GROMACS .gro file of C-alpha atoms in nm:
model
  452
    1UNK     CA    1  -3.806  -7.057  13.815
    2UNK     CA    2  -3.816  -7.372  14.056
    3UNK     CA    3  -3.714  -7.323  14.406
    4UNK     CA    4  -3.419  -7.599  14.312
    5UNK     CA    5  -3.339  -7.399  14.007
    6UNK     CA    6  -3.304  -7.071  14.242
    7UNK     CA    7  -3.107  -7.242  14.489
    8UNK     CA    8  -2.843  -7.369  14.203
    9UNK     CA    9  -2.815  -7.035  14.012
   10UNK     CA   10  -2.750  -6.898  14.366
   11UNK     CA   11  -2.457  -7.114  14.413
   12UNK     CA   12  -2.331  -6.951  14.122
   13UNK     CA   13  -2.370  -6.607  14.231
   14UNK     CA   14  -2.240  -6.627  14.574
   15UNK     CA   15  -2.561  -6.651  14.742
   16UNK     CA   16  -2.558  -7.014  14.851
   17UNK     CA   17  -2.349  -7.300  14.994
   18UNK     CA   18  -2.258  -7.600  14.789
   19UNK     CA   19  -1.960  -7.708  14.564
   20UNK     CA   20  -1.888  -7.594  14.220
   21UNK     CA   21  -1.636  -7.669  13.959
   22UNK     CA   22  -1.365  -7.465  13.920
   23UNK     CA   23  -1.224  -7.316  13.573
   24UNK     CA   24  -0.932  -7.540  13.612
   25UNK     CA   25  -1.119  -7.853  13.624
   26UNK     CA   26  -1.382  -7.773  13.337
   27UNK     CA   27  -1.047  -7.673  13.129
   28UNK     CA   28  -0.871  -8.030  13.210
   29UNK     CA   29  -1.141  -8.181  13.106
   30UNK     CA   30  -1.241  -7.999  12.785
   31UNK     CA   31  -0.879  -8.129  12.679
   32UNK     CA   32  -0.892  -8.449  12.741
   33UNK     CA   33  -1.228  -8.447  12.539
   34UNK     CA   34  -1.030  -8.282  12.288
   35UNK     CA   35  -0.730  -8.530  12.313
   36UNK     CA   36  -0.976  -8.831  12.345
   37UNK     CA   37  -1.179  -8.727  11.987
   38UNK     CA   38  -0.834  -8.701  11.797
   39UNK     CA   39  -0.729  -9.065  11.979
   40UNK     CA   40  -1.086  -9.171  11.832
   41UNK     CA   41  -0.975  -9.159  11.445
   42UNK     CA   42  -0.736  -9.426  11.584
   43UNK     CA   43  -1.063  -9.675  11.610
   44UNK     CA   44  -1.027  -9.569  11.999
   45UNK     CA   45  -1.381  -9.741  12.120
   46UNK     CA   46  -1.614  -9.455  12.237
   47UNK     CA   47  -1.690  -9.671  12.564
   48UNK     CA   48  -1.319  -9.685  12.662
   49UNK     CA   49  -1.334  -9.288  12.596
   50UNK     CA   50  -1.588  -9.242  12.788
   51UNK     CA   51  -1.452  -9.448  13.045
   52UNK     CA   52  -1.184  -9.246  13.072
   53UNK     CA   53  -1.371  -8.914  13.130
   54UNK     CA   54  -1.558  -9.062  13.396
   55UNK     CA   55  -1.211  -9.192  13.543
   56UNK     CA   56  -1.066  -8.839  13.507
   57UNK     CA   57  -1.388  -8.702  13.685
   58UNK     CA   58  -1.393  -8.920  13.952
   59UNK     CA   59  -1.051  -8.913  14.045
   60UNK     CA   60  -1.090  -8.511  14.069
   61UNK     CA   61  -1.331  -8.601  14.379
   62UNK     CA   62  -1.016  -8.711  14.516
   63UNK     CA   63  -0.946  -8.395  14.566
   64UNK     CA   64  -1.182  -8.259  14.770
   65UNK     CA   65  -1.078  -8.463  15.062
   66UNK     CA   66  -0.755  -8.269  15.069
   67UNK     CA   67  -0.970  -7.932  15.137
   68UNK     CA   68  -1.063  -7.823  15.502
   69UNK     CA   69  -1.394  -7.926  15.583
   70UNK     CA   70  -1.668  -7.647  15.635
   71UNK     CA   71  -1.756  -7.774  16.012
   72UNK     CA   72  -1.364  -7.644  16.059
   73UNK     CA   73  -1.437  -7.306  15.904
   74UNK     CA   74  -1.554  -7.024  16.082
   75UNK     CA   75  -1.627  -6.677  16.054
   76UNK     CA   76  -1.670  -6.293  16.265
   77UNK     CA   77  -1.723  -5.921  16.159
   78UNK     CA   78  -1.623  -5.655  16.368
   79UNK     CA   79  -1.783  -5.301  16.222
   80UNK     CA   80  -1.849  -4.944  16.416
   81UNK     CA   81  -2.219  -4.938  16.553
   82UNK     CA   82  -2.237  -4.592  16.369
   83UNK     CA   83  -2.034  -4.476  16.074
   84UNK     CA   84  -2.086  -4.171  15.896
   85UNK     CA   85  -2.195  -4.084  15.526
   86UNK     CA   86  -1.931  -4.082  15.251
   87UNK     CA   87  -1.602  -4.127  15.470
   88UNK     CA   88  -1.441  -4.441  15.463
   89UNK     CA   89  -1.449  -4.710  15.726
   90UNK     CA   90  -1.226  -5.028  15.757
   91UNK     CA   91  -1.423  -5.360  15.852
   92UNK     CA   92  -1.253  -5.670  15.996
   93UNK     CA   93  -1.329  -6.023  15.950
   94UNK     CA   94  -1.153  -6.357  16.127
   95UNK     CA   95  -1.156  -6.668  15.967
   96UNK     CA   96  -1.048  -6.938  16.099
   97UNK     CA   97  -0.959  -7.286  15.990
   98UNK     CA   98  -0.911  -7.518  16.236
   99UNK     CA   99  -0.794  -7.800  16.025
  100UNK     CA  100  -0.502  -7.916  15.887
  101UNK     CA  101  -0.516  -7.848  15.520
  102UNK     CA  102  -0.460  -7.451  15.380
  103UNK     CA  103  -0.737  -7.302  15.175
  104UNK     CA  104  -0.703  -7.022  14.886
  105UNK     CA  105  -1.038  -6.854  14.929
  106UNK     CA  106  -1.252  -6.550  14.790
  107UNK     CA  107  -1.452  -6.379  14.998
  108UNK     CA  108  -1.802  -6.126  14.973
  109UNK     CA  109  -1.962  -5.955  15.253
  110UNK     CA  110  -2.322  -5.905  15.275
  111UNK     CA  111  -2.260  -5.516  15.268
  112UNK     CA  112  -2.596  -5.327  15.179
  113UNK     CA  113  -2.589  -5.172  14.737
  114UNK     CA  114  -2.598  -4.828  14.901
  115UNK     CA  115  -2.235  -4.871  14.990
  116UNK     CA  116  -1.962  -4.892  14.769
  117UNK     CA  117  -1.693  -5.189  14.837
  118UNK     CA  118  -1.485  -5.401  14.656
  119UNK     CA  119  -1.505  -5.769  14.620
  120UNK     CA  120  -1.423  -6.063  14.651
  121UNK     CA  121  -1.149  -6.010  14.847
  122UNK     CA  122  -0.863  -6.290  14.816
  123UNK     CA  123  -0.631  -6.425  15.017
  124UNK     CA  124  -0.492  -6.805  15.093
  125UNK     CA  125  -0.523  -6.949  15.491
  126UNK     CA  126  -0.279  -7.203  15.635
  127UNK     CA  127  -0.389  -7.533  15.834
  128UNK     CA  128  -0.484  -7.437  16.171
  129UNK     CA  129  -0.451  -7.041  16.193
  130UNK     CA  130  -0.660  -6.710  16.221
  131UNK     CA  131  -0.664  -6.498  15.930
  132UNK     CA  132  -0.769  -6.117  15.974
  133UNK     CA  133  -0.906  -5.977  15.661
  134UNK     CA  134  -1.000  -5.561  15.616
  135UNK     CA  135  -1.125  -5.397  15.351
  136UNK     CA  136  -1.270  -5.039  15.341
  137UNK     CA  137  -1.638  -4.952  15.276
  138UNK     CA  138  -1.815  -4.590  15.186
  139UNK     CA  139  -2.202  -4.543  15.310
  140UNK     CA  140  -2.344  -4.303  15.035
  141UNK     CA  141  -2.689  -4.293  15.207
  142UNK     CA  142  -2.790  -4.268  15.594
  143UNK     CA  143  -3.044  -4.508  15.785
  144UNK     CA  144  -3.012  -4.843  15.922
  145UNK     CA  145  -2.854  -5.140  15.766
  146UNK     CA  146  -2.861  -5.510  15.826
  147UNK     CA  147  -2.572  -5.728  15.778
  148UNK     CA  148  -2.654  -6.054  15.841
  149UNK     CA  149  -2.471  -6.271  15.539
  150UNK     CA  150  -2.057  -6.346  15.467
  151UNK     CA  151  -1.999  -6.535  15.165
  152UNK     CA  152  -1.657  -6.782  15.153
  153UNK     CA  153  -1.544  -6.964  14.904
  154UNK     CA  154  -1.226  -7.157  14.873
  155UNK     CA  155  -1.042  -7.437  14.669
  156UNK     CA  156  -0.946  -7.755  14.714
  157UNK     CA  157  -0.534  -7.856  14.712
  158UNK     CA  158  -0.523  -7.938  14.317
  159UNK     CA  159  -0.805  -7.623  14.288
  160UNK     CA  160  -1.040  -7.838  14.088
  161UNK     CA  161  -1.337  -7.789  14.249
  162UNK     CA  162  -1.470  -7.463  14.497
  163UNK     CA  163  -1.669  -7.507  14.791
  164UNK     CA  164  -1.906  -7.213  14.903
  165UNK     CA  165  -1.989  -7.148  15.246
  166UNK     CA  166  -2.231  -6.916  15.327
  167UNK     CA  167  -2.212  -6.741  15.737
  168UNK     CA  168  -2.463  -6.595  15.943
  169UNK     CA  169  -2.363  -6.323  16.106
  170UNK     CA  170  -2.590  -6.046  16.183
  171UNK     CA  171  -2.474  -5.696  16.244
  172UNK     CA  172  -2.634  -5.346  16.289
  173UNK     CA  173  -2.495  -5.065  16.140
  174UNK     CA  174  -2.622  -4.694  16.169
  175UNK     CA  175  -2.548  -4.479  15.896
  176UNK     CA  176  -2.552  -4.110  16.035
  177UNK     CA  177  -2.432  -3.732  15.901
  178UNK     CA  178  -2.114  -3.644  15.789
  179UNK     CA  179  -1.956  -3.497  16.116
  180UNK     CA  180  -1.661  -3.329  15.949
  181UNK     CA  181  -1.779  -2.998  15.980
  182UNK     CA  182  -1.898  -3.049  16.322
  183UNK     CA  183  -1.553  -3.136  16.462
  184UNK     CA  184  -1.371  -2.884  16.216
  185UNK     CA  185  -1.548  -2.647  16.459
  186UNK     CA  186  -1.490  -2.755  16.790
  187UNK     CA  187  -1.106  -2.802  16.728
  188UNK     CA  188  -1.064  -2.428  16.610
  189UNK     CA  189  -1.377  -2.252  16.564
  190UNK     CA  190  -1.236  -1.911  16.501
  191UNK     CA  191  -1.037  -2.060  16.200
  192UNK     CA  192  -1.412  -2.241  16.070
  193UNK     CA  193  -1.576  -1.894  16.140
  194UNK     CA  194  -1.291  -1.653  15.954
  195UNK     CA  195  -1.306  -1.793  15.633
  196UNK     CA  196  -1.607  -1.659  15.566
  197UNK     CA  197  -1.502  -1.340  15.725
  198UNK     CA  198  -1.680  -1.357  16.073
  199UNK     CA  199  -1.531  -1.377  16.378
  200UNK     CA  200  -1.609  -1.502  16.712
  201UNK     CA  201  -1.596  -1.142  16.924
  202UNK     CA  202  -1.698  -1.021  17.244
  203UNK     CA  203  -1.945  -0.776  17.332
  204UNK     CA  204  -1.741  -0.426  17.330
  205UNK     CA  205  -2.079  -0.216  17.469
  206UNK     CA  206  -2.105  -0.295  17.795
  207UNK     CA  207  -2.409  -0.502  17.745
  208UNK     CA  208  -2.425  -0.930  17.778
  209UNK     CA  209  -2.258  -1.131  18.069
  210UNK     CA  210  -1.970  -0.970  18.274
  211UNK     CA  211  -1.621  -1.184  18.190
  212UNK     CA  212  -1.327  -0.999  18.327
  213UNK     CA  213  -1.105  -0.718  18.377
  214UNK     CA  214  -0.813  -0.675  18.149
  215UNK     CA  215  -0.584  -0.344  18.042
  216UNK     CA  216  -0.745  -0.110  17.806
  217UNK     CA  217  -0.607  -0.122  17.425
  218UNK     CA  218  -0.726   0.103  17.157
  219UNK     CA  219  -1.044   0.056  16.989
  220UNK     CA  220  -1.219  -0.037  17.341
  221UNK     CA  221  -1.517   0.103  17.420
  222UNK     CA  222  -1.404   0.404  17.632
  223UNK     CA  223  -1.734   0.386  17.864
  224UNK     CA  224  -1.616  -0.026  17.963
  225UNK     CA  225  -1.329   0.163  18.138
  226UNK     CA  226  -1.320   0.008  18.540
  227UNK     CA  227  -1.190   0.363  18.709
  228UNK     CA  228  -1.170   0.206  19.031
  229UNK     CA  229  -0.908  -0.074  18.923
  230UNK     CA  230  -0.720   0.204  18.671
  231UNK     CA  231  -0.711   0.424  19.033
  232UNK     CA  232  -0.588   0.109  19.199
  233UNK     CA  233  -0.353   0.000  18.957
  234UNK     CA  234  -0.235   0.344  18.808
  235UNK     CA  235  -0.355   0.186  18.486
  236UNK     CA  236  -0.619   0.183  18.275
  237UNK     CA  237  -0.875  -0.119  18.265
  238UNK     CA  238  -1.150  -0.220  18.175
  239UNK     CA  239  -1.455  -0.462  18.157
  240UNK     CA  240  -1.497  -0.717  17.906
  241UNK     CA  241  -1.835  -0.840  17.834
  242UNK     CA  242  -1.905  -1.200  17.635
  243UNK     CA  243  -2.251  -1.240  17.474
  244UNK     CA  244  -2.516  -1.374  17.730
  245UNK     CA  245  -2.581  -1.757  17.742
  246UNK     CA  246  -2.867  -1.970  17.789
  247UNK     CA  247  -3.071  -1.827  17.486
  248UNK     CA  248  -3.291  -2.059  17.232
  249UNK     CA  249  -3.241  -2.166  16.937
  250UNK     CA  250  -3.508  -2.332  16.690
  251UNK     CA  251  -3.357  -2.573  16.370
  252UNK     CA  252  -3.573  -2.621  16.144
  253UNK     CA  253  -3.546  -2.868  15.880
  254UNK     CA  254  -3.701  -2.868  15.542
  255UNK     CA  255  -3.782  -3.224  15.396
  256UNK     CA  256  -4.031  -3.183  15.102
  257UNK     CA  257  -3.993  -3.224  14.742
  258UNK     CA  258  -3.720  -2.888  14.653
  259UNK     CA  259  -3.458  -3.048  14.924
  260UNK     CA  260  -3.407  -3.392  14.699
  261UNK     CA  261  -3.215  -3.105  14.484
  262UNK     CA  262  -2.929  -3.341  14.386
  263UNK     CA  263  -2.569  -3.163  14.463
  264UNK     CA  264  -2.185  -3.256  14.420
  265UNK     CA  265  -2.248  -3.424  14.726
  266UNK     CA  266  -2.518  -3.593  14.810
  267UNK     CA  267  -2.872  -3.329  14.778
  268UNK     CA  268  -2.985  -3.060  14.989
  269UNK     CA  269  -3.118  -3.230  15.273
  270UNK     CA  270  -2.778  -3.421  15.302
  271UNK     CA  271  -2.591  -3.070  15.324
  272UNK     CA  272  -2.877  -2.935  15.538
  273UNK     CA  273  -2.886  -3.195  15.810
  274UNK     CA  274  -2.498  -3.151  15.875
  275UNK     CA  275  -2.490  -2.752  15.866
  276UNK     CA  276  -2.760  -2.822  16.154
  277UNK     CA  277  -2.561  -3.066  16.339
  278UNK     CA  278  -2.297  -2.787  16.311
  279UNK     CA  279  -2.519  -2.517  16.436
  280UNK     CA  280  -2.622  -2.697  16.734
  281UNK     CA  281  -2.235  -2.824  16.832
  282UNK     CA  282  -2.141  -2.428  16.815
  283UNK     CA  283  -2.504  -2.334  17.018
  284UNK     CA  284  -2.501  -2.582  17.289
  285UNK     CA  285  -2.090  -2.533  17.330
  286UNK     CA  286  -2.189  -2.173  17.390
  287UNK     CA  287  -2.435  -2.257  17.675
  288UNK     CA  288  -2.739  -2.188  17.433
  289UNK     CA  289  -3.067  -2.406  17.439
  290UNK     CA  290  -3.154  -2.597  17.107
  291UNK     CA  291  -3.411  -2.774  16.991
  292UNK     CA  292  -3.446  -2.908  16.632
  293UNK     CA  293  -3.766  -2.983  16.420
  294UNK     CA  294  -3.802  -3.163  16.076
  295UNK     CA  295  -4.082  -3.115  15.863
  296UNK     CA  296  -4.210  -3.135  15.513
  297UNK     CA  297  -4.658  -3.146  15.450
  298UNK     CA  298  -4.634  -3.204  15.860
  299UNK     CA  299  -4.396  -3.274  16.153
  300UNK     CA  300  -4.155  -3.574  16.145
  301UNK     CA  301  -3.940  -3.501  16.452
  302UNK     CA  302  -3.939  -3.235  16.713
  303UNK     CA  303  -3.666  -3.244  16.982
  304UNK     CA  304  -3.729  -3.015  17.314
  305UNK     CA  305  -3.495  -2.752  17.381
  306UNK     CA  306  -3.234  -2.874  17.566
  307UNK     CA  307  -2.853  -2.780  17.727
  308UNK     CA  308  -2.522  -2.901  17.708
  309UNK     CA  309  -2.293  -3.077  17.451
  310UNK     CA  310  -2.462  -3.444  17.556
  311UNK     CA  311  -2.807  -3.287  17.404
  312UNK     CA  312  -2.633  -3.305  17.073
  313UNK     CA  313  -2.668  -3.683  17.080
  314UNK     CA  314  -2.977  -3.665  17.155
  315UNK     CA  315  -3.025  -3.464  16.827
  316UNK     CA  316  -2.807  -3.644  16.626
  317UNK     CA  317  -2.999  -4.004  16.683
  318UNK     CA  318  -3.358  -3.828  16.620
  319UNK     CA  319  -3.272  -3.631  16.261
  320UNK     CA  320  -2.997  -3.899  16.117
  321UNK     CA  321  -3.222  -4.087  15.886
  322UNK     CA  322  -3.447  -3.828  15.769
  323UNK     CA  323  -3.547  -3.876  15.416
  324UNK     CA  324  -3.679  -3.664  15.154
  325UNK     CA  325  -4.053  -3.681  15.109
  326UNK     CA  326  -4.191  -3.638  14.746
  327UNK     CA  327  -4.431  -3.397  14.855
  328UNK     CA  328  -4.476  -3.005  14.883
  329UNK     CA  329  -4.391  -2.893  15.198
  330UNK     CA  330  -4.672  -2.732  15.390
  331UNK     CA  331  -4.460  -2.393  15.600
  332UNK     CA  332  -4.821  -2.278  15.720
  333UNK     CA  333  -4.904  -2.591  15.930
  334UNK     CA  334  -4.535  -2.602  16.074
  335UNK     CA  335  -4.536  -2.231  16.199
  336UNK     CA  336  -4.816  -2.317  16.327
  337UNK     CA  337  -4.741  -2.600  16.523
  338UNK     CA  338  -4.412  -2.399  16.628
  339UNK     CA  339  -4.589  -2.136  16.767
  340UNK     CA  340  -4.755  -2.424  17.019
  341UNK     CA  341  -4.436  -2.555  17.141
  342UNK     CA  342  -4.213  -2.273  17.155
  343UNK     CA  343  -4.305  -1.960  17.373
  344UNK     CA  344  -4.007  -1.860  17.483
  345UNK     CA  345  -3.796  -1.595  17.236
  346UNK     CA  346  -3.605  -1.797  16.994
  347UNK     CA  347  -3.374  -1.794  16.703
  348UNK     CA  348  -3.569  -1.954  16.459
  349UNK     CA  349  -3.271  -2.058  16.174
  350UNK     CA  350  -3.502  -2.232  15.893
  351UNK     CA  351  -3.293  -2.455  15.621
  352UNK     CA  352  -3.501  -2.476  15.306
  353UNK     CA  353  -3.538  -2.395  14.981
  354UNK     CA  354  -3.530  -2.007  14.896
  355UNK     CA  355  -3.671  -1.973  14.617
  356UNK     CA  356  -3.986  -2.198  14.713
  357UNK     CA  357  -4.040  -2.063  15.030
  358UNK     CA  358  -4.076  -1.710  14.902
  359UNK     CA  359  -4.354  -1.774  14.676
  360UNK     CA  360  -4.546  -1.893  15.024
  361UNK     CA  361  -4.820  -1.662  15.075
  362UNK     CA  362  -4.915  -1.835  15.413
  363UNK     CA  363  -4.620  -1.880  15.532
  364UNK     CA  364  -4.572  -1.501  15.592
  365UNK     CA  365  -4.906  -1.468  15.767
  366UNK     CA  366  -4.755  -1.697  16.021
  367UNK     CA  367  -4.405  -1.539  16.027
  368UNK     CA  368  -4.580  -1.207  16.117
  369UNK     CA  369  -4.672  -1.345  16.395
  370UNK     CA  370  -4.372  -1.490  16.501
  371UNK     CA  371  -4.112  -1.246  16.477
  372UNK     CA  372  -4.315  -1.038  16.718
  373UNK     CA  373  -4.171  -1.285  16.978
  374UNK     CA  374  -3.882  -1.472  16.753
  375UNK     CA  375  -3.579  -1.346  16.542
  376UNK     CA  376  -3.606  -1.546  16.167
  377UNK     CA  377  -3.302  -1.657  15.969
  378UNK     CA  378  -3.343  -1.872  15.654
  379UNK     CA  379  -3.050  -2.097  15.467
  380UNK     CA  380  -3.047  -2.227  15.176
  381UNK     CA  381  -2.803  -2.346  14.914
  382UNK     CA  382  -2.761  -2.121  14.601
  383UNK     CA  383  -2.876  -2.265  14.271
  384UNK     CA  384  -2.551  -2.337  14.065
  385UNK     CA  385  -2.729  -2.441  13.754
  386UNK     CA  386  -2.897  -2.098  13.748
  387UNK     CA  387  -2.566  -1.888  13.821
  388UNK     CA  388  -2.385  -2.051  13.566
  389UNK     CA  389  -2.707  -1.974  13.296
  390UNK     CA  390  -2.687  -1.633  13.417
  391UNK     CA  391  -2.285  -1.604  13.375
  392UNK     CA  392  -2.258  -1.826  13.041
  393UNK     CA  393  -2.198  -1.586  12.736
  394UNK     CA  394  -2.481  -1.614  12.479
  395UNK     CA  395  -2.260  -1.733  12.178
  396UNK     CA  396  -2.567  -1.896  12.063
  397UNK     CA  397  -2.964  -1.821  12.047
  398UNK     CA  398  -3.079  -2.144  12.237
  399UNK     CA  399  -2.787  -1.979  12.479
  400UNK     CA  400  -2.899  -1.643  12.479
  401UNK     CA  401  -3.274  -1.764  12.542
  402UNK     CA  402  -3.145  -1.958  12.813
  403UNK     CA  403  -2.986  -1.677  12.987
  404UNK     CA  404  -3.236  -1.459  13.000
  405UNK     CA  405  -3.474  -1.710  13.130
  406UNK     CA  406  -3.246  -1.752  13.425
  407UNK     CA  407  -3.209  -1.358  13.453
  408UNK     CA  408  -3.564  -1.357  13.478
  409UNK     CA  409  -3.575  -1.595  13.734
  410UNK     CA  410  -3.299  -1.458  13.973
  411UNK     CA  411  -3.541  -1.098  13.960
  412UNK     CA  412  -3.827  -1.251  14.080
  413UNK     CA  413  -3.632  -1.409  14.318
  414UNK     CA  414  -3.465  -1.100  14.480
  415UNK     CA  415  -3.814  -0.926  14.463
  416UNK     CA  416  -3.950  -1.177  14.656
  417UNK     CA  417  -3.659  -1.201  14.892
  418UNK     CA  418  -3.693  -0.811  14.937
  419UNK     CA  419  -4.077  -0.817  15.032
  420UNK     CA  420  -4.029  -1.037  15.256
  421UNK     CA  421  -3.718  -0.873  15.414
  422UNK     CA  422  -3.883  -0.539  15.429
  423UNK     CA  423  -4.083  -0.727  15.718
  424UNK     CA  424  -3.794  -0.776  15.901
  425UNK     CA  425  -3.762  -1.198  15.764
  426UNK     CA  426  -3.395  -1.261  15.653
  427UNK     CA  427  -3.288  -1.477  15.397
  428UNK     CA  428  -2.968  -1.605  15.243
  429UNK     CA  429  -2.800  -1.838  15.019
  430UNK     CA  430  -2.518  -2.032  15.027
  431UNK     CA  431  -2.270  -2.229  14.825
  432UNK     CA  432  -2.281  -2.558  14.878
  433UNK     CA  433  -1.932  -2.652  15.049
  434UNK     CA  434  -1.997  -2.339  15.270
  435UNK     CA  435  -2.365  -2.355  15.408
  436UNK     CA  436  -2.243  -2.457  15.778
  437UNK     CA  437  -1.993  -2.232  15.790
  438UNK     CA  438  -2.252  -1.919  15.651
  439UNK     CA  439  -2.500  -2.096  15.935
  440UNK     CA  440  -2.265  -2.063  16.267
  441UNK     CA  441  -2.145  -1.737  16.091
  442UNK     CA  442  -2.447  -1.586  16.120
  443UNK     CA  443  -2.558  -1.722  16.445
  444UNK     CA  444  -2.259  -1.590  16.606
  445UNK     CA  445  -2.321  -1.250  16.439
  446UNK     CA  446  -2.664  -1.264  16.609
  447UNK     CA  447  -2.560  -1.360  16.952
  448UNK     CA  448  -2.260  -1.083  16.929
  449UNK     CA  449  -2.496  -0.826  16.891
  450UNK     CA  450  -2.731  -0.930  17.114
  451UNK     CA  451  -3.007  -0.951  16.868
  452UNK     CA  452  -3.265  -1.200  17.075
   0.00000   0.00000   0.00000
């Protein structure tokens, strides 16, 4: 195809300026052609026919002087810097016509495939005013966008013919994790943590940082009793202890081959990346130290350890548009690099696939080493295909073959889980909609009892 060809199919797909016909004109016109061949059994001449077609045409063009010119026309988009994947944002775009004539228009934004939209959007503009237009948008995939084209076109007063403008106006747009989760937690994390049964407690043995003095109730800890305020006070007290802060914790995030595992929403990684976000909120809140790494055959990111809420940021613009590699993920060579960068004693909280890591026979060498000096947690999101092969009732033989093959597979599983458990490794799975709150659950549970 010609680069002139392009250019005109373009025009026709909202990709180009220029000025097209519009349904209304190519219908007048296939009538009069109509009307004209029935006048032509009247020995109608076929030059005064087509005289009159050309008349008809030309006298369209008339029209076009009664639309707004497209030096008068002009365009902005206002969009967030940052939205998040799969919630819905509202973008704005001004036009404005600074002539005298009203336009009925249709518009399309540049917006990336990867989100969904709906256009064109339409909408009619009077002589010599502003028009706001906002539509909603959904990112289904993080990264970083360009926007750089808006597509206009409107009619002329009759709506015979269209013309199609076509704006430069380049934006930036960061797609990042779906926060939800995240601020579900920091409004009421003892509601996030309790419905999966774990609360947020304080240290009832005397051990961890010192908090404060308050009246004894029953169940306390009988040797937290303060005798020399209950003397004072001619009632009993006693200390209350809080877990202590400023300890480490290591993310680690799994981006080979298994995390690409497509879920209800979005895959693995997708789920993984915000249950980390999560983590670290609920961490660094706490006073904790937390530094994240990503890795699949080698290391894509590693963030330092660092303090207070602001370090989330910090995390957040590193790990947002981490992708899924199509590769195996190598666990030795990451352990290994781990064990380089992080000396101090560390909760190392590993999101990956279980049932791949455990067949890694290297991976445990390292881990030996490790949880001399670090306490190991593993996440991962249960397989729902293979639950519901396991629970489906064998009506037929393909069925019952089926079943069994996924029976056999959750074994081996749990054996391998168990070996590696019986060296002091912990593993678990999660469902899907509940892997953040399982993560900060257990993290909690480890801080509480003073496990690093």
């Amino acid at each position: 195809m010609t680069k002139s060809l392009k250019n005109l199919w373009d025009r026709f797909l909202f990709l180009d300026k220029g000025i097209l016909p519009t349904k209304r004109l190519i219908l007048v016109l296939l009538l009069l052609s109509i009307g004209f061949l029935v006048l032509s059994s009247f020995e109608l001449s076929w030059g005064l026919i087509i005289g009159l077609n050309l008349f008809v045409l030309f006298g369209s063009l008339v029209d076009l002087f009664f639309s707004p010119r497209k030096k008068y026309l002009s365009a902005n988009r206002k969009l967030p810097s940052e939205v998040e994947r799969g919630l819905p944002t509202l973008i704005e775009v001004e036009i404005s016509n600074n002539s005298t004539f009203g336009l009925s228009y249709r518009l399309v934004d540049g917006i990336p495939d990867s989100f969904t939209k709906s256009f064109p959007i339409k909408g009619n503009i009077s002589g010599k005013t502003t028009s706001r237009i906002t539509y909603q948008i959904e990112a289904m995939e993080r990264g970083d966008y360009q926007i750089n084209k808006l597509y206009l076109r409107y009619k002329s007063l009759l709506g015979l013919w269209e013309k199609q403008l076509t704006f430069t106006i380049e934006d930036h747009v960061k797609v990042i994790p779906d926060l939800s989760e995240t601020r579900q937690y920091l409004e009421n994390a003892q509601k996030f943590l309790l419905y999966e049964g774990v609360k947020i407690r304080k240290q009832q043995t005397g051990t961890g940082e010192f908090s404060k003095i308050r009246s004894y109730v029953v169940g306390d800890d009988p040797r937290t009793i303060n005798w020399r305020q209950t003397a004072k006070l001619h009632e009993v007290m006693t200390n209350e202890y809080e877990p202590e802060h400023g300890k480490y914790i290591t993310v680690l995030l799994d981006c080979g081959r298994m995390m690409g595992a497509e879920l209800e929403k979005g895959n693995r990684l997708e789920r993984a990346i915000e249950s980390a976000i999560t983590v670290a909120t609920a961490a660094l809140q706490n006073g904790d130290y937390v530094s994240m790494l990503a890795f699949s055959t080698d290391v894509k990111v590693f963030v330092p350890a660092g303090k207070g809420i602001t370090h989330l940021q910090t995390i957040l613009q590193a790990i947002y548009n981490l992708k899924v590699d199509a590769v195996e993920s190598n666990y030795g060579a990451v352990l290994s690099y781990l064990e380089t960068v992080q000396k101090k004693r560390s909760l190392l909280l590993m999101f990956s696939d279980v049932q791949t890591f455990v067949r890694e026979e290297s991976a445990l060498v390292y881990l030996r080493k490790l949880r001399k000096r670090h306490y190991f947690l593993m996440i991962g999101v249960e397989d729902e295909t293979l639950n519901q092969r396991i629970n489906e009732k064998p009506t037929t033989i393909q069925k019952a073959m089926l079943k069994s093959m996924a029976q056999q597979q959750m074994l081996v599983k749990k054996r391998e889980k168990q070996k590696w458990e019986n060296q002091g490794l912990m593993m678990i799975e999660a469902k899907e909609d509940k892997l953040a709150v399982t993560a900060v659950s257990y993290y909690i549970d480890i801080m509480n009892r003073n496990l690093l």
